[in-house]
Amino acid sequence: MKIHEYQGKELFRKYGVATPRGVPCFTADEAVAAAKKLGGKVWVVKAQIHAGGRGKGGGVKVAKTLDEVRAHARRILGMQLVTHQTGPQGQKVRRLLVEEGADIAKELYVGLVVDRGTQRVALMASSEGGMDIEEVAAKTPEKIHKVFVDPAAGLTDSEARGVARRIGIPDAVLGQASELLRALYRCFWEVDASLVEVNPLILTGDGRVVALDSKINLDDNALFRHEDIVALRDLDEEDPLEIEASKHGLSYISLDGNIGCMVNGAGLAMATMDTIKLYGGSPANFLDVGGGATAEKVTAAFKIMLSNPKVKAILVNIFGGIMKCDTIATGVVAAAREVKLSVPLVVRMKGTNEDIGKQILKDSGLPIISADNMAQAGQRIVAAIKAKKAKPKPKSKSKPKPEPKPKPEARGRSKPKGKSRARSQSRTRTAPRAGAKPQAARKKRAKRKKP
């Protein structure tokens, strides 16, 4: 779960992390009122969306007058802000943060994440603040300094001071920087975060260390311990399909491909997506139904996948351990019938009651494609999409064209004048009546001329 910058700064302040004073706003009038309340001569108007790179996309503006605050607020609110993290579709801005200006002497970077290799929290810091940390890691990795924190001891003062010194913090404020880094660690640990990032962390002209930004991601599995943080959830910032999936206890993440995936187990889901990619396909989602899926849960999963217009086929990959294959098969058949499935469906099942499950699929009468292993499943789902694309569309039945009406034949009854009469007579003489033979007509005319 993600929260907004202003919400993250509220958490920071609870743990003693210094931040600029700011006020969240939803209208231009509120933004002006916030600037008046904060006082000063400079304010920063910041778009609040769950993505980085807002400044580059035009979502962060400095204002030196109240009129500029209003103008920036009107321009940013409602805009479709596009950053490197939102994708080309962007994200609509519905909230603002108006902050007091800051006297920036130096920009730094600090982040905390869980390191799977050491099974510890990793504190990362760099002197290159204000930049994408991925870019720093790629071009100048030696400028990123790390500490892997012992969970029993926590981040010690000596570790914090050592990191602060390596990123260029002066000795005069090392104590202040150390306390801020340790407070960030306590915040990360106690709110069950998966990421805490400050970019930039700044040194001010008057010698203070301040978190100018805030990014906090929470571990969904620990949210039951933090009802106050769950209340901060902004559903407008989340994928509607992911919200719907969470209501049914499904782990769902939208992707950019066209093959819907329904799997039980996160590891198997990742392997399934890799297999699809291996055979030239592209997964449309990550969807883990878990170990206790029911027919109702499977039906909900199908509906969610098919709500994505990009989905052109579905691959179901089930390992029947706790979850029995016949239960999944029953759910798949019921779901396919209820949603009136119109895209290719490939099912691969292994494990408990596998044969029973396969028989249920076979007896359903539905055009379900079975696969015996993951490689075969990947090949068959990709082939099914290609076959559907190659299938010619039925031609629309066109109405038969009406037969042209026959033109009336000239019978020589009209009496045209001058040259036109001569032409008419010549046409009449040369054009035989219907059913008459031309030679017989000439003989009759010759007899009439004789005296």
Short mmCIF file of C-alpha atoms in Angstrom, two decimals:
data_model
loop_
_atom_site.label_atom_id
_atom_site.label_comp_id
_atom_site.label_asym_id
_atom_site.label_seq_id
_atom_site.Cartn_x
_atom_site.Cartn_y
_atom_site.Cartn_z
CA MET A 1 0.00 0.00 0.00
CA LYS A 2 1.25 3.50 -0.91
CA ILE A 3 0.49 6.81 0.76
CA HIS A 4 0.92 10.42 -0.37
CA GLU A 5 3.92 12.61 0.37
CA TYR A 6 2.06 14.78 2.89
CA GLN A 7 0.81 11.67 4.71
CA GLY A 8 4.34 10.26 4.84
CA LYS A 9 5.64 13.52 6.30
CA GLU A 10 3.00 13.35 9.02
CA LEU A 11 4.42 9.93 9.97
CA PHE A 12 7.97 11.30 9.79
CA ARG A 13 7.15 14.09 12.23
CA LYS A 14 5.76 11.55 14.72
CA TYR A 15 9.22 9.93 14.79
CA GLY A 16 11.12 13.20 15.04
CA VAL A 17 12.16 13.60 11.40
CA ALA A 18 12.36 17.29 10.46
CA THR A 19 10.21 18.29 7.45
CA PRO A 20 9.04 21.62 5.98
CA ARG A 21 5.69 22.92 7.21
CA GLY A 22 2.92 22.17 4.72
CA VAL A 23 -0.84 21.94 4.25
CA PRO A 24 -2.74 19.46 2.01
CA CYS A 25 -5.27 21.15 -0.31
CA PHE A 26 -8.02 20.10 -2.70
CA THR A 27 -8.89 23.44 -4.35
CA ALA A 28 -7.10 26.57 -5.52
CA ASP A 29 -8.81 28.61 -2.78
CA GLU A 30 -7.53 26.17 -0.15
CA ALA A 31 -4.02 26.49 -1.63
CA VAL A 32 -4.09 30.29 -1.27
CA ALA A 33 -5.42 29.99 2.28
CA ALA A 34 -2.63 27.51 3.09
CA ALA A 35 0.02 29.89 1.77
CA LYS A 36 -1.37 32.71 3.93
CA LYS A 37 -1.36 30.43 6.97
CA LEU A 38 2.25 29.32 6.38
CA GLY A 39 3.45 32.86 5.84
CA GLY A 40 6.75 33.74 4.24
CA LYS A 41 7.60 34.94 0.74
CA VAL A 42 8.08 31.65 -1.14
CA TRP A 43 5.85 28.58 -1.35
CA VAL A 44 6.02 25.29 -3.23
CA VAL A 45 2.86 23.87 -4.84
CA LYS A 46 3.25 20.07 -5.24
CA ALA A 47 0.99 17.56 -6.99
CA GLN A 48 0.11 14.57 -4.79
CA ILE A 49 0.09 11.30 -6.74
CA HIS A 50 1.61 7.88 -6.02
CA ALA A 51 4.53 8.32 -8.41
CA GLY A 52 7.97 9.90 -8.54
CA GLY A 53 9.31 12.34 -11.10
CA ARG A 54 6.55 14.88 -10.45
CA GLY A 55 8.84 17.87 -10.86
CA LYS A 56 9.97 16.81 -14.33
CA GLY A 57 6.34 16.34 -15.35
CA GLY A 58 5.31 19.84 -14.27
CA GLY A 59 3.73 18.82 -10.98
CA VAL A 60 5.96 20.86 -8.66
CA LYS A 61 6.05 24.68 -8.94
CA VAL A 62 7.60 27.46 -6.88
CA ALA A 63 5.40 30.52 -6.20
CA LYS A 64 6.55 33.93 -4.97
CA THR A 65 3.12 35.58 -4.75
CA LEU A 66 -0.35 34.46 -3.72
CA ASP A 67 -1.53 34.98 -7.30
CA GLU A 68 1.15 32.53 -8.47
CA VAL A 69 0.01 30.04 -5.81
CA ARG A 70 -3.52 30.24 -7.18
CA ALA A 71 -2.39 29.99 -10.82
CA HIS A 72 -0.16 26.96 -10.14
CA ALA A 73 -2.88 25.27 -8.10
CA ARG A 74 -5.46 25.73 -10.85
CA ARG A 75 -3.07 24.40 -13.48
CA ILE A 76 -1.93 21.36 -11.51
CA LEU A 77 -5.27 20.26 -10.01
CA GLY A 78 -7.05 18.03 -12.50
CA MET A 79 -4.08 17.68 -14.82
CA GLN A 80 -3.09 14.27 -16.15
CA LEU A 81 0.44 14.20 -14.77
CA VAL A 82 2.80 11.98 -16.77
CA THR A 83 6.06 10.81 -15.20
CA HIS A 84 8.47 7.94 -15.79
CA GLN A 85 6.56 5.98 -13.14
CA THR A 86 2.99 6.62 -14.29
CA GLY A 87 3.42 5.46 -17.88
CA PRO A 88 2.15 7.39 -20.90
CA GLN A 89 -1.43 7.46 -19.60
CA GLY A 90 -0.40 9.57 -16.60
CA GLN A 91 -2.24 10.02 -13.32
CA LYS A 92 -4.94 12.58 -12.56
CA VAL A 93 -4.01 15.05 -9.82
CA ARG A 94 -6.73 15.45 -7.17
CA ARG A 95 -4.69 16.71 -4.20
CA LEU A 96 -1.98 19.30 -3.59
CA LEU A 97 0.58 19.98 -0.89
CA VAL A 98 1.47 23.64 -0.32
CA GLU A 99 4.74 23.96 1.61
CA GLU A 100 6.93 26.75 2.87
CA GLY A 101 10.03 27.41 0.78
CA ALA A 102 13.38 25.94 1.84
CA ASP A 103 16.90 27.37 1.70
CA ILE A 104 18.69 24.44 0.02
CA ALA A 105 22.46 24.31 0.44
CA LYS A 106 22.94 20.64 -0.56
CA GLU A 107 20.73 17.77 -1.77
CA LEU A 108 21.27 14.18 -0.57
CA TYR A 109 19.48 10.83 -0.89
CA VAL A 110 18.39 8.36 1.82
CA GLY A 111 16.36 5.16 1.41
CA LEU A 112 15.51 2.03 3.40
CA VAL A 113 14.39 -1.29 1.88
CA VAL A 114 14.33 -4.96 2.85
CA ASP A 115 17.37 -6.79 1.47
CA ARG A 116 16.38 -10.38 0.74
CA GLY A 117 19.97 -11.60 0.48
CA THR A 118 21.01 -10.60 4.00
CA GLN A 119 17.45 -10.75 5.40
CA ARG A 120 18.00 -7.32 6.92
CA VAL A 121 16.89 -3.75 6.39
CA ALA A 122 19.33 -1.97 4.09
CA LEU A 123 19.99 1.74 4.64
CA MET A 124 21.18 3.36 1.39
CA ALA A 125 22.52 6.90 1.18
CA SER A 126 24.13 9.01 -1.52
CA SER A 127 25.53 12.48 -2.03
CA GLU A 128 23.62 12.60 -5.34
CA GLY A 129 20.22 13.73 -4.08
CA GLY A 130 17.45 15.05 -6.30
CA MET A 131 18.28 12.49 -9.01
CA ASP A 132 16.79 9.10 -9.86
CA ILE A 133 18.66 6.66 -7.62
CA GLU A 134 18.51 4.09 -10.43
CA GLU A 135 20.51 6.46 -12.63
CA VAL A 136 23.09 6.99 -9.87
CA ALA A 137 23.38 3.22 -9.35
CA ALA A 138 23.95 2.67 -13.07
CA LYS A 139 26.45 5.48 -13.71
CA THR A 140 28.22 6.02 -10.36
CA PRO A 141 27.48 3.05 -8.08
CA GLU A 142 30.45 3.96 -5.85
CA LYS A 143 28.42 6.99 -4.68
CA ILE A 144 25.80 4.78 -3.03
CA HIS A 145 26.71 3.73 0.51
CA LYS A 146 24.92 0.92 2.32
CA VAL A 147 24.48 -0.38 5.86
CA PHE A 148 22.71 -3.70 6.55
CA VAL A 149 21.06 -3.19 9.93
CA ASP A 150 21.14 -5.89 12.60
CA PRO A 151 17.45 -6.26 13.61
CA ALA A 152 18.41 -6.99 17.22
CA ALA A 153 20.51 -3.84 17.65
CA GLY A 154 18.78 -1.51 15.20
CA LEU A 155 20.64 1.29 13.42
CA THR A 156 23.39 2.39 15.80
CA ASP A 157 24.70 5.93 16.23
CA SER A 158 28.14 4.95 14.89
CA GLU A 159 26.60 3.36 11.76
CA ALA A 160 24.40 6.41 11.15
CA ARG A 161 27.31 8.83 11.63
CA GLY A 162 29.50 6.77 9.32
CA VAL A 163 26.95 6.89 6.50
CA ALA A 164 26.28 10.60 7.06
CA ARG A 165 30.00 11.39 6.89
CA ARG A 166 30.43 9.39 3.66
CA ILE A 167 27.69 11.34 1.85
CA GLY A 168 29.24 14.68 2.72
CA ILE A 169 27.40 15.89 5.81
CA PRO A 170 29.63 18.31 7.76
CA ASP A 171 30.93 17.34 11.21
CA ALA A 172 28.99 20.23 12.76
CA VAL A 173 25.65 18.55 11.99
CA LEU A 174 26.67 14.86 12.17
CA GLY A 175 24.76 14.41 15.43
CA GLN A 176 21.61 15.90 13.92
CA ALA A 177 21.96 13.76 10.76
CA SER A 178 22.56 10.62 12.82
CA GLU A 179 19.40 11.19 14.85
CA LEU A 180 17.36 11.79 11.67
CA LEU A 181 18.63 8.56 10.05
CA ARG A 182 17.89 6.56 13.18
CA ALA A 183 14.38 8.08 13.33
CA LEU A 184 13.80 7.05 9.70
CA TYR A 185 14.84 3.50 10.58
CA ARG A 186 12.45 3.38 13.56
CA CYS A 187 9.65 4.65 11.33
CA PHE A 188 10.42 1.96 8.72
CA TRP A 189 10.49 -0.78 11.35
CA GLU A 190 7.46 0.19 13.40
CA VAL A 191 5.00 0.91 10.57
CA ASP A 192 5.99 -2.33 8.74
CA ALA A 193 7.16 -0.46 5.65
CA SER A 194 8.60 -2.08 2.55
CA LEU A 195 10.17 1.21 1.42
CA VAL A 196 11.02 4.55 3.01
CA GLU A 197 12.71 7.07 0.73
CA VAL A 198 13.73 10.73 1.10
CA ASN A 199 14.83 12.33 -2.16
CA PRO A 200 16.08 14.88 -1.54
CA LEU A 201 17.25 15.04 2.05
CA ILE A 202 18.65 18.57 2.29
CA LEU A 203 21.17 20.61 4.21
CA THR A 204 19.77 24.11 4.66
CA GLY A 205 21.68 27.35 4.64
CA ASP A 206 21.24 27.70 8.41
CA GLY A 207 22.69 24.22 9.10
CA ARG A 208 19.64 21.98 9.45
CA VAL A 209 19.03 18.50 8.04
CA VAL A 210 15.49 18.30 6.60
CA ALA A 211 13.46 15.69 4.72
CA LEU A 212 12.22 17.70 1.74
CA ASP A 213 10.34 14.71 0.30
CA SER A 214 8.70 11.55 1.58
CA LYS A 215 7.87 8.23 -0.02
CA ILE A 216 6.53 5.35 2.07
CA ASN A 217 5.22 1.98 0.88
CA LEU A 218 3.60 -0.33 3.44
CA ASP A 219 3.63 -4.13 3.58
CA ASP A 220 0.05 -5.20 2.80
CA ASN A 221 0.43 -8.32 4.93
CA ALA A 222 0.99 -6.21 8.05
CA LEU A 223 -1.79 -3.66 7.56
CA PHE A 224 -4.02 -5.47 10.06
CA ARG A 225 -1.72 -4.02 12.72
CA HIS A 226 -2.12 -0.42 11.51
CA GLU A 227 -5.74 0.65 11.21
CA ASP A 228 -4.68 4.31 11.40
CA ILE A 229 -2.48 3.88 8.32
CA VAL A 230 -5.11 1.90 6.41
CA ALA A 231 -7.36 4.95 6.82
CA LEU A 232 -4.86 6.91 4.70
CA ARG A 233 -5.48 4.72 1.65
CA ASP A 234 -6.43 6.73 -1.46
CA LEU A 235 -8.45 4.47 -3.77
CA ASP A 236 -8.35 7.07 -6.55
CA GLU A 237 -4.64 6.31 -6.93
CA GLU A 238 -5.10 2.56 -7.29
CA ASP A 239 -6.07 0.33 -10.20
CA PRO A 240 -9.85 -0.36 -10.00
CA LEU A 241 -9.23 -4.03 -10.87
CA GLU A 242 -6.71 -4.36 -8.05
CA ILE A 243 -9.22 -2.82 -5.65
CA GLU A 244 -11.91 -5.29 -6.78
CA ALA A 245 -9.49 -8.21 -6.44
CA SER A 246 -8.62 -7.25 -2.87
CA LYS A 247 -12.34 -7.50 -1.97
CA HIS A 248 -12.24 -11.19 -2.92
CA GLY A 249 -8.92 -11.96 -1.24
CA LEU A 250 -7.08 -12.17 -4.58
CA SER A 251 -3.54 -10.90 -5.15
CA TYR A 252 -3.79 -9.08 -8.48
CA ILE A 253 -1.48 -6.70 -10.33
CA SER A 254 -2.23 -5.34 -13.80
CA LEU A 255 0.47 -5.66 -16.48
CA ASP A 256 0.74 -4.57 -20.12
CA GLY A 257 0.27 -7.88 -21.97
CA ASN A 258 -2.73 -9.73 -23.42
CA ILE A 259 -2.65 -13.14 -21.68
CA GLY A 260 -4.59 -13.33 -18.43
CA CYS A 261 -2.95 -15.60 -15.81
CA MET A 262 -4.67 -17.33 -12.90
CA VAL A 263 -2.31 -19.29 -10.65
CA ASN A 264 -2.20 -20.52 -7.06
CA GLY A 265 1.00 -19.42 -5.38
CA ALA A 266 3.14 -16.33 -5.96
CA GLY A 267 6.23 -18.32 -6.98
CA LEU A 268 4.29 -20.38 -9.51
CA ALA A 269 2.65 -17.20 -10.81
CA MET A 270 6.07 -15.63 -11.46
CA ALA A 271 7.29 -18.82 -13.18
CA THR A 272 4.11 -18.91 -15.30
CA MET A 273 4.67 -15.34 -16.50
CA ASP A 274 8.29 -16.19 -17.34
CA THR A 275 7.12 -19.21 -19.36
CA ILE A 276 4.65 -17.07 -21.31
CA LYS A 277 7.43 -14.60 -22.14
CA LEU A 278 9.75 -17.45 -23.11
CA TYR A 279 7.36 -18.59 -25.84
CA GLY A 280 6.72 -15.11 -27.22
CA GLY A 281 3.63 -14.12 -25.24
CA SER A 282 3.01 -11.27 -22.82
CA PRO A 283 1.18 -11.63 -19.46
CA ALA A 284 -1.68 -9.20 -18.77
CA ASN A 285 -1.62 -9.66 -15.01
CA PHE A 286 -0.24 -11.34 -11.93
CA LEU A 287 -3.11 -13.15 -10.18
CA ASP A 288 -2.64 -15.48 -7.23
CA VAL A 289 -5.88 -17.11 -6.03
CA GLY A 290 -4.10 -18.55 -2.99
CA GLY A 291 -4.49 -21.95 -1.40
CA GLY A 292 -8.16 -21.74 -0.46
CA ALA A 293 -9.85 -20.82 -3.71
CA THR A 294 -13.53 -21.61 -4.14
CA ALA A 295 -15.70 -21.68 -7.26
CA GLU A 296 -16.93 -18.20 -6.35
CA LYS A 297 -13.36 -16.95 -5.99
CA VAL A 298 -12.35 -18.41 -9.36
CA THR A 299 -15.39 -16.81 -11.01
CA ALA A 300 -14.43 -13.45 -9.50
CA ALA A 301 -10.89 -13.93 -10.84
CA PHE A 302 -12.20 -14.59 -14.35
CA LYS A 303 -14.42 -11.51 -14.25
CA ILE A 304 -11.53 -9.33 -13.11
CA MET A 305 -9.20 -10.62 -15.83
CA LEU A 306 -11.82 -10.19 -18.55
CA SER A 307 -12.57 -6.66 -17.37
CA ASN A 308 -9.25 -5.77 -18.95
CA PRO A 309 -9.98 -5.17 -22.67
CA LYS A 310 -6.40 -6.15 -23.55
CA VAL A 311 -6.93 -9.77 -22.48
CA LYS A 312 -7.19 -12.03 -25.54
CA ALA A 313 -6.65 -15.41 -23.82
CA ILE A 314 -6.47 -16.91 -20.33
CA LEU A 315 -3.98 -19.40 -18.89
CA VAL A 316 -4.88 -21.26 -15.69
CA ASN A 317 -1.91 -22.98 -14.03
CA ILE A 318 -2.68 -24.89 -10.83
CA PHE A 319 -0.57 -27.06 -8.57
CA GLY A 320 -2.92 -29.12 -6.44
CA GLY A 321 -1.41 -29.40 -2.98
CA ILE A 322 -3.75 -27.93 -0.39
CA MET A 323 -5.88 -26.76 -3.29
CA LYS A 324 -7.40 -29.78 -5.07
CA CYS A 325 -7.49 -29.88 -8.86
CA ASP A 326 -11.12 -31.00 -9.04
CA THR A 327 -12.17 -27.95 -6.97
CA ILE A 328 -10.35 -25.64 -9.36
CA ALA A 329 -11.76 -27.47 -12.39
CA THR A 330 -15.31 -27.06 -11.07
CA GLY A 331 -14.66 -23.38 -10.50
CA VAL A 332 -13.15 -22.90 -13.97
CA VAL A 333 -16.12 -24.55 -15.68
CA ALA A 334 -18.65 -22.53 -13.62
CA ALA A 335 -16.74 -19.30 -14.29
CA ALA A 336 -16.43 -19.96 -18.03
CA ARG A 337 -20.17 -20.53 -18.29
CA GLU A 338 -21.15 -17.55 -16.16
CA VAL A 339 -18.97 -15.03 -17.99
CA LYS A 340 -19.76 -16.64 -21.37
CA LEU A 341 -16.06 -16.98 -22.11
CA SER A 342 -15.21 -15.92 -25.65
CA VAL A 343 -11.40 -16.01 -25.53
CA PRO A 344 -9.13 -19.10 -25.69
CA LEU A 345 -8.62 -20.85 -22.36
CA VAL A 346 -5.67 -23.13 -21.58
CA VAL A 347 -5.65 -25.10 -18.30
CA ARG A 348 -2.70 -26.94 -16.81
CA MET A 349 -3.27 -28.87 -13.55
CA LYS A 350 -0.95 -31.08 -11.53
CA GLY A 351 -1.33 -32.65 -8.11
CA THR A 352 -4.18 -33.84 -5.90
CA ASN A 353 -7.21 -35.18 -7.83
CA GLU A 354 -5.57 -34.20 -11.12
CA ASP A 355 -7.34 -36.92 -13.16
CA ILE A 356 -10.72 -36.01 -11.71
CA GLY A 357 -10.14 -32.37 -12.51
CA LYS A 358 -9.16 -33.11 -16.10
CA GLN A 359 -12.26 -35.27 -16.55
CA ILE A 360 -14.47 -32.43 -15.26
CA LEU A 361 -12.95 -30.11 -17.88
CA LYS A 362 -13.39 -32.73 -20.60
CA ASP A 363 -17.03 -33.45 -19.71
CA SER A 364 -17.93 -29.75 -19.58
CA GLY A 365 -18.32 -29.53 -23.34
CA LEU A 366 -16.46 -26.21 -23.30
CA PRO A 367 -13.60 -25.54 -25.76
CA ILE A 368 -10.94 -25.73 -23.01
CA ILE A 369 -7.39 -26.52 -24.16
CA SER A 370 -5.57 -28.85 -21.76
CA ALA A 371 -1.81 -28.87 -21.16
CA ASP A 372 0.30 -31.44 -19.32
CA ASN A 373 3.22 -29.20 -18.32
CA MET A 374 4.18 -25.54 -18.13
CA ALA A 375 6.11 -25.51 -21.39
CA GLN A 376 3.15 -26.99 -23.24
CA ALA A 377 0.81 -24.51 -21.55
CA GLY A 378 2.99 -21.59 -22.64
CA GLN A 379 3.22 -22.85 -26.21
CA ARG A 380 -0.49 -23.55 -26.51
CA ILE A 381 -1.70 -20.21 -25.11
CA VAL A 382 0.57 -18.29 -27.49
CA ALA A 383 -0.50 -20.50 -30.40
CA ALA A 384 -4.18 -19.99 -29.52
CA ILE A 385 -3.81 -16.21 -29.73
CA LYS A 386 -1.97 -16.43 -33.06
CA ALA A 387 -4.66 -18.75 -34.45
CA LYS A 388 -7.41 -16.37 -33.37
CA LYS A 389 -5.64 -13.44 -35.03
CA ALA A 390 -5.09 -15.42 -38.24
CA LYS A 391 -8.72 -16.58 -38.47
CA PRO A 392 -10.44 -14.55 -41.25
CA LYS A 393 -13.45 -12.55 -40.22
CA PRO A 394 -16.74 -13.73 -41.77
CA LYS A 395 -17.77 -11.57 -44.69
CA SER A 396 -20.90 -9.56 -44.17
CA LYS A 397 -23.78 -10.63 -46.39
CA SER A 398 -24.32 -7.94 -48.99
CA LYS A 399 -27.74 -7.34 -50.47
CA PRO A 400 -28.08 -8.52 -54.09
CA LYS A 401 -27.95 -5.68 -56.55
CA PRO A 402 -31.24 -5.11 -58.41
CA GLU A 403 -31.19 -6.12 -62.07
CA PRO A 404 -31.17 -3.12 -64.44
CA LYS A 405 -34.49 -2.42 -66.14
CA PRO A 406 -34.43 -3.18 -69.91
CA LYS A 407 -34.47 -0.06 -72.05
CA PRO A 408 -37.57 0.29 -74.28
CA GLU A 409 -36.90 -0.53 -77.91
CA ALA A 410 -37.42 2.15 -80.59
CA ARG A 411 -40.42 1.32 -82.80
CA GLY A 412 -40.23 4.20 -85.23
CA ARG A 413 -43.60 5.74 -84.17
CA SER A 414 -42.25 9.18 -83.33
CA LYS A 415 -41.87 11.73 -86.13
CA PRO A 416 -38.65 13.61 -85.51
CA LYS A 417 -37.83 16.54 -87.81
CA GLY A 418 -34.82 17.01 -90.10
CA LYS A 419 -31.63 15.06 -89.55
CA SER A 420 -32.82 13.60 -86.30
CA ARG A 421 -35.74 11.98 -88.17
CA ALA A 422 -33.40 10.41 -90.67
CA ARG A 423 -31.26 8.99 -87.87
CA SER A 424 -34.38 7.70 -86.15
CA GLN A 425 -35.55 6.00 -89.29
CA SER A 426 -32.19 4.43 -89.91
CA ARG A 427 -32.13 3.09 -86.35
CA THR A 428 -35.64 1.77 -86.76
CA ARG A 429 -34.76 0.00 -89.98
CA THR A 430 -31.62 -1.62 -88.64
CA ALA A 431 -33.01 -2.65 -85.27
CA PRO A 432 -35.24 -5.73 -85.64
CA ARG A 433 -38.17 -6.39 -83.39
CA ALA A 434 -37.74 -8.82 -80.56
CA GLY A 435 -37.80 -12.38 -81.89
CA ALA A 436 -37.62 -11.35 -85.62
CA LYS A 437 -34.78 -12.42 -87.90
CA PRO A 438 -32.84 -9.56 -89.54
CA GLN A 439 -32.74 -11.24 -92.99
CA ALA A 440 -36.53 -11.75 -93.14
CA ALA A 441 -37.08 -8.10 -92.22
CA ARG A 442 -34.94 -6.91 -95.16
CA LYS A 443 -36.90 -9.08 -97.63
CA LYS A 444 -40.22 -7.64 -96.48
CA ARG A 445 -38.95 -4.09 -96.96
CA ALA A 446 -37.68 -4.94 -100.48
CA LYS A 447 -41.10 -6.26 -101.58
CA ARG A 448 -42.85 -3.06 -100.45
CA LYS A 449 -40.61 -0.94 -102.77
CA LYS A 450 -41.59 -2.84 -105.95
CA PRO A 451 -44.39 -1.23 -108.12
#
